Coordinates of C-alpha atoms and ligand atoms in Angstrom, one line a residue:
M1388 CA 20.6 -16.6 -4.4
T1389 CA 17.8 -14.6 -5.8
N1390 CA 16.2 -15.9 -9.0
F1391 CA 15.8 -12.5 -10.7
V1392 CA 12.9 -11.9 -13.1
P1393 CA 14.4 -11.3 -16.6
T1394 CA 14.1 -7.8 -18.2
P1395 CA 11.8 -7.9 -21.2
S1396 CA 13.0 -6.6 -24.5
V1397 CA 9.7 -4.6 -25.1
P1398 CA 9.2 -1.3 -23.3
A1399 CA 7.5 -1.3 -20.0
P1400 CA 4.0 0.3 -19.8
D1401 CA 4.1 4.0 -18.7
I1402 CA 2.3 3.8 -15.4
V1403 CA 0.8 7.0 -13.9
R1404 CA -0.2 5.8 -10.4
C1405 CA -1.9 3.3 -8.3
A1406 CA -5.6 3.7 -9.0
Y1407 CA -7.8 1.2 -7.3
L1408 CA -7.9 -2.1 -5.4
E1409 CA -10.5 -4.8 -5.8
L1410 CA -11.1 -6.4 -2.5
V1411 CA -13.2 -9.5 -1.9
V1412 CA -15.2 -9.3 1.3
T1413 CA -17.4 -11.9 2.9
D1414 CA -20.2 -9.6 4.2
L1415 CA -21.0 -6.6 2.1
A1416 CA -23.2 -4.9 4.6
K1417 CA -20.5 -5.1 7.3
S1418 CA -17.9 -3.8 5.0
R1419 CA -20.1 -1.0 3.8
A1420 CA -20.5 0.0 7.5
F1421 CA -16.7 0.1 7.8
Y1422 CA -15.7 1.9 4.6
V1423 CA -18.8 4.2 4.2
D1424 CA -20.3 4.8 7.6
L1425 CA -17.0 4.8 9.5
L1426 CA -14.4 6.0 7.1
G1427 CA -16.6 8.1 4.9
L1428 CA -15.5 6.9 1.4
H1429 CA -17.9 8.0 -1.2
V1430 CA -20.2 5.6 -3.1
T1431 CA -20.1 6.1 -6.8
E1432 CA -22.3 3.1 -7.6
E1433 CA -23.4 -0.1 -5.8
D1434 CA -25.5 -3.2 -6.4
E1435 CA -26.1 -6.4 -4.5
N1436 CA -22.7 -7.8 -5.4
A1437 CA -20.3 -4.9 -5.3
I1438 CA -19.7 -1.3 -3.9
Y1439 CA -17.6 1.2 -5.9
L1440 CA -16.0 3.8 -3.6
R1441 CA -13.9 6.8 -4.2
S1442 CA -11.9 9.2 -2.1
F1443 CA -12.8 12.9 -1.7
E1444 CA -10.5 14.4 -4.3
E1445 CA -10.8 11.6 -6.9
F1446 CA -12.2 12.1 -10.4
I1447 CA -12.1 8.5 -11.7
H1448 CA -14.9 6.2 -11.0
H1449 CA -13.4 4.4 -8.0
N1450 CA -10.4 3.8 -5.8
L1451 CA -11.8 0.7 -4.1
V1452 CA -14.2 -2.1 -5.2
L1453 CA -15.7 -4.2 -2.4
R1454 CA -17.0 -7.3 -4.1
K1455 CA -18.9 -10.1 -2.2
G1456 CA -17.2 -13.4 -2.3
P1457 CA -16.5 -16.6 -0.3
V1458 CA -12.9 -15.9 0.7
A1459 CA -11.6 -12.6 1.8
A1460 CA -8.7 -11.6 -0.5
A1461 CA -7.4 -9.0 -2.9
A1462 CA -8.5 -9.6 -6.5
A1463 CA -6.6 -6.8 -8.3
F1464 CA -4.1 -4.1 -7.7
A1465 CA -5.0 -1.7 -10.5
Y1466 CA -2.7 1.0 -12.0
R1467 CA -3.6 3.7 -14.4
V1468 CA -1.4 4.0 -17.5
K1469 CA -0.7 7.2 -19.5
S1470 CA -2.6 6.3 -22.7
P1471 CA -4.7 3.6 -24.3
A1472 CA -1.6 2.3 -26.1
E1473 CA 0.0 1.6 -22.8
V1474 CA -2.5 -1.0 -22.1
D1475 CA -1.2 -2.8 -25.2
A1476 CA 2.3 -2.3 -23.9
A1477 CA 1.4 -3.8 -20.6
E1478 CA -0.1 -6.9 -22.3
A1479 CA 2.9 -7.4 -24.5
Y1480 CA 5.3 -6.9 -21.6
Y1481 CA 3.8 -9.6 -19.4
K1482 CA 3.3 -12.0 -22.3
E1483 CA 7.1 -11.7 -23.0
L1484 CA 7.6 -12.5 -19.3
G1485 CA 5.5 -15.7 -19.8
C1486 CA 2.8 -14.5 -17.4
R1487 CA -0.8 -15.3 -17.7
T1488 CA -2.8 -12.3 -19.0
E1489 CA -6.4 -11.5 -19.6
R1490 CA -7.6 -8.6 -21.7
R1491 CA -11.1 -7.2 -21.5
K1492 CA -12.1 -4.4 -23.8
D1493 CA -15.1 -3.6 -21.5
G1494 CA -13.1 -3.8 -18.4
F1495 CA -13.3 -6.0 -15.3
T1496 CA -15.3 -3.6 -13.1
K1497 CA -18.0 -1.0 -13.7
G1498 CA -16.6 2.4 -14.7
V1499 CA -13.4 1.1 -16.3
G1500 CA -12.9 0.3 -20.0
D1501 CA -10.2 -1.5 -21.9
S1502 CA -7.9 -3.3 -19.3
V1503 CA -5.5 -6.1 -19.0
R1504 CA -5.1 -8.2 -15.8
V1505 CA -2.0 -10.3 -15.3
E1506 CA -0.6 -12.8 -12.8
D1507 CA 2.7 -11.1 -12.3
P1508 CA 6.0 -12.8 -11.6
L1509 CA 5.6 -12.3 -7.9
G1510 CA 2.1 -13.9 -8.0
F1511 CA 0.1 -10.7 -7.6
P1512 CA -3.0 -9.9 -9.7
Y1513 CA -2.0 -6.6 -11.4
E1514 CA -4.3 -4.6 -13.7
F1515 CA -3.5 -1.8 -16.2
F1516 CA -6.1 0.5 -17.7
Y1517 CA -6.5 4.0 -19.2
D1518 CA -10.1 4.3 -20.1
V1519 CA -12.2 5.2 -17.1
E1520 CA -15.5 7.0 -16.4
H1521 CA -15.0 10.5 -14.8
V1522 CA -17.1 11.4 -11.9
E1523 CA -17.6 14.6 -9.7
R1524 CA -14.4 15.5 -7.9
L1525 CA -15.6 16.5 -4.5
T1526 CA -12.7 18.8 -3.5
Q1527 CA -14.8 21.8 -2.7
R1528 CA -17.9 20.0 -1.5
Y1529 CA -17.2 21.0 2.0
D1530 CA -20.8 20.3 2.7
L1531 CA -19.8 16.6 2.4
Y1532 CA -16.4 16.9 4.1
S1533 CA -16.1 14.9 7.3
A1534 CA -13.6 15.4 10.2
G1535 CA -11.7 12.2 9.2
E1536 CA -12.1 12.7 5.4
L1537 CA -10.0 10.4 3.2
V1538 CA -8.9 12.6 0.3
R1539 CA -6.8 10.4 -2.0
L1540 CA -5.7 6.8 -2.6
D1541 CA -2.0 6.9 -1.6
H1542 CA -0.6 3.4 -2.0
F1543 CA -0.7 -0.3 -1.8
N1544 CA 1.7 -2.5 0.3
Q1545 CA 2.5 -6.1 -0.8
V1546 CA 4.1 -8.9 1.2
T1547 CA 6.6 -10.9 -0.8
P1548 CA 9.2 -13.4 0.4
D1549 CA 12.1 -12.1 -1.8
V1550 CA 12.2 -8.3 -1.7
P1551 CA 15.3 -7.9 -4.0
R1552 CA 13.6 -10.0 -6.7
G1553 CA 10.4 -7.9 -6.4
R1554 CA 12.4 -4.6 -6.3
K1555 CA 14.3 -5.4 -9.5
Y1556 CA 11.1 -6.5 -11.2
L1557 CA 9.3 -3.3 -10.2
E1558 CA 12.3 -1.1 -11.2
D1559 CA 12.2 -2.8 -14.7
L1560 CA 8.5 -1.8 -14.7
G1561 CA 9.5 1.8 -14.2
F1562 CA 9.1 2.2 -10.5
R1563 CA 11.8 4.1 -8.5
V1564 CA 12.9 3.3 -5.0
S1565 CA 12.4 6.2 -2.5
E1566 CA 13.4 4.3 0.7
D1567 CA 14.4 0.9 1.8
I1568 CA 15.3 -1.1 5.0
K1569 CA 18.5 -3.3 5.1
D1570 CA 20.9 -4.8 7.4
S1571 CA 24.7 -4.8 7.3
D1572 CA 24.7 -8.4 5.8
G1573 CA 22.8 -7.1 2.8
V1574 CA 19.5 -8.5 3.7
T1575 CA 16.6 -6.3 2.3
Y1576 CA 13.5 -6.3 4.5
A1577 CA 11.4 -3.7 2.7
A1578 CA 11.3 -1.3 -0.3
W1579 CA 9.1 1.7 -1.1
M1580 CA 8.5 2.1 -4.9
H1581 CA 6.9 5.1 -6.7
R1582 CA 5.6 6.3 -10.1
K1583 CA 3.7 9.4 -8.9
Q1584 CA 5.8 12.1 -7.1
T1585 CA 5.3 10.7 -3.6
V1586 CA 7.1 8.2 -1.5
H1587 CA 5.3 5.3 -3.0
D1588 CA 2.6 3.8 -5.2
T1589 CA 3.4 0.4 -3.7
A1590 CA 5.8 -1.0 -1.1
L1591 CA 7.3 -4.5 -0.7
T1592 CA 7.4 -5.9 2.8
G1593 CA 9.4 -9.0 3.3
G1594 CA 7.3 -12.0 4.5
N1595 CA 5.3 -14.9 3.5
G1596 CA 3.6 -14.0 0.2
P1597 CA 2.2 -13.1 -2.2
R1598 CA -0.3 -11.3 0.1
L1599 CA -1.8 -7.8 0.5
H1600 CA -0.3 -6.0 3.5
H1601 CA -2.5 -2.9 3.3
I1602 CA -4.2 -0.3 1.2
A1603 CA -3.5 3.4 2.2
F1604 CA -5.7 6.5 1.9
S1605 CA -4.5 10.0 2.6
T1606 CA -6.0 12.7 4.8
H1607 CA -5.2 16.4 4.6
E1608 CA -3.9 16.7 8.1
K1609 CA -2.8 14.7 11.2
H1610 CA -5.9 15.8 13.1
N1611 CA -8.1 14.0 10.6
I1612 CA -6.4 10.7 11.7
I1613 CA -6.9 11.5 15.4
Q1614 CA -10.6 11.9 14.6
I1615 CA -10.8 8.5 13.1
C1616 CA -9.3 7.1 16.3
D1617 CA -11.8 9.0 18.5
K1618 CA -14.7 7.9 16.3
M1619 CA -13.6 4.3 16.6
G1620 CA -13.4 4.6 20.3
A1621 CA -16.9 6.1 20.4
L1622 CA -18.3 3.3 18.4
R1623 CA -16.6 0.8 20.7
I1624 CA -14.5 -0.7 17.9
S1625 CA -11.1 0.3 19.2
D1626 CA -10.1 -3.3 19.0
R1627 CA -10.0 -2.7 15.2
I1628 CA -7.2 -0.2 15.7
E1629 CA -4.1 -2.3 15.1
R1630 CA -1.2 0.1 15.3
G1631 CA -0.7 3.8 15.8
P1632 CA -1.4 6.6 15.5
G1633 CA 2.2 7.5 15.0
R1634 CA 4.9 9.1 12.8
H1635 CA 6.8 6.8 10.5
G1636 CA 10.5 7.0 10.2
V1637 CA 10.4 5.7 6.6
S1638 CA 8.3 8.2 4.5
N1639 CA 8.0 10.6 7.5
A1640 CA 4.2 10.2 7.2
F1641 CA 1.8 10.3 10.1
Y1642 CA -0.1 7.0 10.2
L1643 CA -2.8 4.7 11.6
Y1644 CA -3.5 1.0 10.8
I1645 CA -7.0 -0.3 11.2
L1646 CA -8.6 -3.6 10.3
D1647 CA -11.8 -4.1 8.3
P1648 CA -14.4 -6.7 9.2
D1649 CA -12.5 -9.4 7.2
G1650 CA -9.2 -8.4 8.7
H1651 CA -8.1 -6.5 5.5
R1652 CA -5.6 -3.8 6.8
V1653 CA -6.2 -0.2 5.9
E1654 CA -3.6 2.5 6.6
I1655 CA -4.6 6.2 7.0
Y1656 CA -1.6 8.3 6.0
T1657 CA -0.6 11.9 5.6
Q1658 CA 2.3 14.3 5.0
D1659 CA 5.0 12.4 3.2
Y1660 CA 7.2 14.3 0.8
Y1661 CA 7.9 15.1 -2.9
T1662 CA 10.1 12.6 -4.8
G1663 CA 9.7 13.8 -8.4
D1664 CA 13.2 14.8 -9.3
P1665 CA 15.1 12.3 -11.4
D1666 CA 18.0 12.2 -8.9
N1667 CA 15.7 12.0 -5.8
P1668 CA 18.0 10.3 -3.3
T1669 CA 17.1 6.8 -1.9
V1670 CA 17.0 6.8 1.9
T1671 CA 18.3 3.5 3.4
W1672 CA 17.4 2.6 7.0
D1673 CA 19.2 0.1 9.2
V1674 CA 16.7 -2.7 10.3
H1675 CA 18.1 -2.2 13.8
D1676 CA 17.2 1.4 14.0
N1677 CA 14.2 1.7 16.4
Q1678 CA 12.9 4.8 14.6
R1679 CA 12.6 3.4 11.1
R1680 CA 8.9 2.2 11.4
D1681 CA 7.9 4.6 14.2
W1682 CA 9.8 7.8 14.6
W1683 CA 8.9 8.0 18.3
G1684 CA 10.3 4.5 18.8
N1685 CA 7.0 2.8 19.6
P1686 CA 7.2 -1.0 19.0
V1687 CA 5.5 -2.5 16.0
V1688 CA 2.9 -5.1 17.1
P1689 CA 3.8 -8.6 15.9
S1690 CA 0.5 -9.0 14.0
W1691 CA 1.6 -6.2 11.7
Y1692 CA 4.4 -8.4 10.6
T1693 CA 2.6 -11.7 10.4
E1694 CA -1.0 -11.0 9.3
A1695 CA -1.9 -10.1 5.7
S1696 CA -4.6 -10.8 3.1
L1697 CA -4.6 -13.5 0.5
V1698 CA -4.4 -12.5 -3.2
L1699 CA -6.3 -14.2 -6.0
D1700 CA -5.3 -15.6 -9.4
L1701 CA -7.2 -14.7 -12.5
D1702 CA -9.6 -17.6 -11.9
G1703 CA -10.5 -16.2 -8.5
N1704 CA -8.6 -18.9 -6.5
P1705 CA -6.2 -17.8 -3.7
Q1706 CA -2.5 -17.9 -4.7
P1707 CA -0.5 -20.3 -2.6
V1708 CA 1.6 -18.5 0.1
I1709 CA 5.4 -19.1 -0.1
E1710 CA 7.4 -18.8 3.0
R1711 CA 10.1 -16.1 3.4
T1712 CA 13.5 -17.8 4.0
D1713 CA 15.6 -14.6 4.5
A1714 CA 15.7 -13.2 8.1
S1715 CA 12.5 -11.8 9.4
E1716 CA 12.2 -8.1 10.4
M1717 CA 10.1 -9.1 13.4
A1718 CA 12.6 -11.6 14.7
V1719 CA 15.6 -9.3 14.4
T1720 CA 13.8 -6.2 16.0
V1721 CA 11.0 -7.3 18.2
G1722 CA 11.5 -8.7 21.7
A1723 CA 14.4 -8.6 24.1
D1724 CA 17.1 -9.5 21.6
G1725 CA 19.1 -6.3 22.3
F1726 CA 19.9 -5.8 18.6
S1727 CA 18.0 -2.5 18.1
Y1728 CA 19.2 1.0 18.9
T1729 CA 17.8 4.5 19.2
R1730 CA 21.1 6.3 19.0
K1731 CA 24.5 5.4 17.5
E1732 CA 27.6 6.3 19.5
E1733 CA 30.2 8.5 17.8
D1734 CA 32.3 5.4 17.1
G1735 CA 29.4 3.9 15.2
S1736 CA 28.5 1.3 17.7
A1737 CA 24.9 1.0 18.8
G1738 CA 24.1 3.1 21.8
E1739 CA 22.0 2.1 24.8
K1740 CA 19.1 0.0 23.6
T1741 CA 16.5 2.4 24.9
G1742 CA 16.0 5.7 26.5
F1743 CA 18.0 8.7 27.6
K1744 CA 21.1 8.7 29.7
L1745 CA 19.2 10.8 32.1
G1746 CA 22.0 11.9 34.3
A1747 CA 24.0 13.2 31.3
Q1748 CA 21.2 14.9 29.4
V1749 CA 19.0 16.8 31.8
Ligands
FE2_539 FE1 1.7 2.0 3.9

């Protein structure tokens, strides 16, 4: 039975959105080639130890920090809060939960001021800040706009062994669930959680964790994503395309997953939907529905379920990875197990596993 995280008596901090990820990379030059030369993220600032990058429409100092280090990992998932007082609220909230916290009035990275970092109840390094340096928003700098331009940071995705536990903790923190994946036995395989008015700021994927599954940036249109694929082909790095391009069932977004030189996964994502009303309905997908993760029914590659990045504690050491004991999504849907469907028959039973009944439908 799930050991739920208690609900603190003090108010949760008022979170605006996911704001930046700090990623430890082992070769800064190789990572720069990937994130700047290939993906076109914009360098706000850089030195011999770190590169501060932002997306095209961003006005805060950075959305991604690449920091050189010995072990590839995620060092912080940073959220912007609504006011300076909300940083105090975050610190009080996690202290009541008994979590380790560290407050730095001058921030943990360049460009960001007063911040608190915590080791959260799921083992993830979360950061909360308000004070941040503003930089040029490049929105109408079409002279700098590339064919595969990444325009906004969209979301994080975190791997955790116990999704209901993580979901309840994040709901207490003020996140709302836009979509989830379950089975008829009540096992939850994944949940998409938002603060801003999109499908998510972060998602929980069931698996061995705590680990970073991916960071996702938005493009304006689908064709921007196709361009990234074409460019990777031209550069003879198509082996770094892990999955897609395709259309998600969950979120309805058009997507692509690619791997950076350390194996950190990046999603390129566009065209999900508005979720801002208070009664925005939660969409629940059956784990056996072949279209939940790819609307066209293309299979998910096994590495997408098994591979993820380590996360660091506040001392910079990798958090131990705890095995998921609930059923694995890969095991129930990948391979010739026969438990997935594309259509349900009128009586509710799963239809043929794949394909058209050609004789009846053409
Ligand atoms: Fe994603």
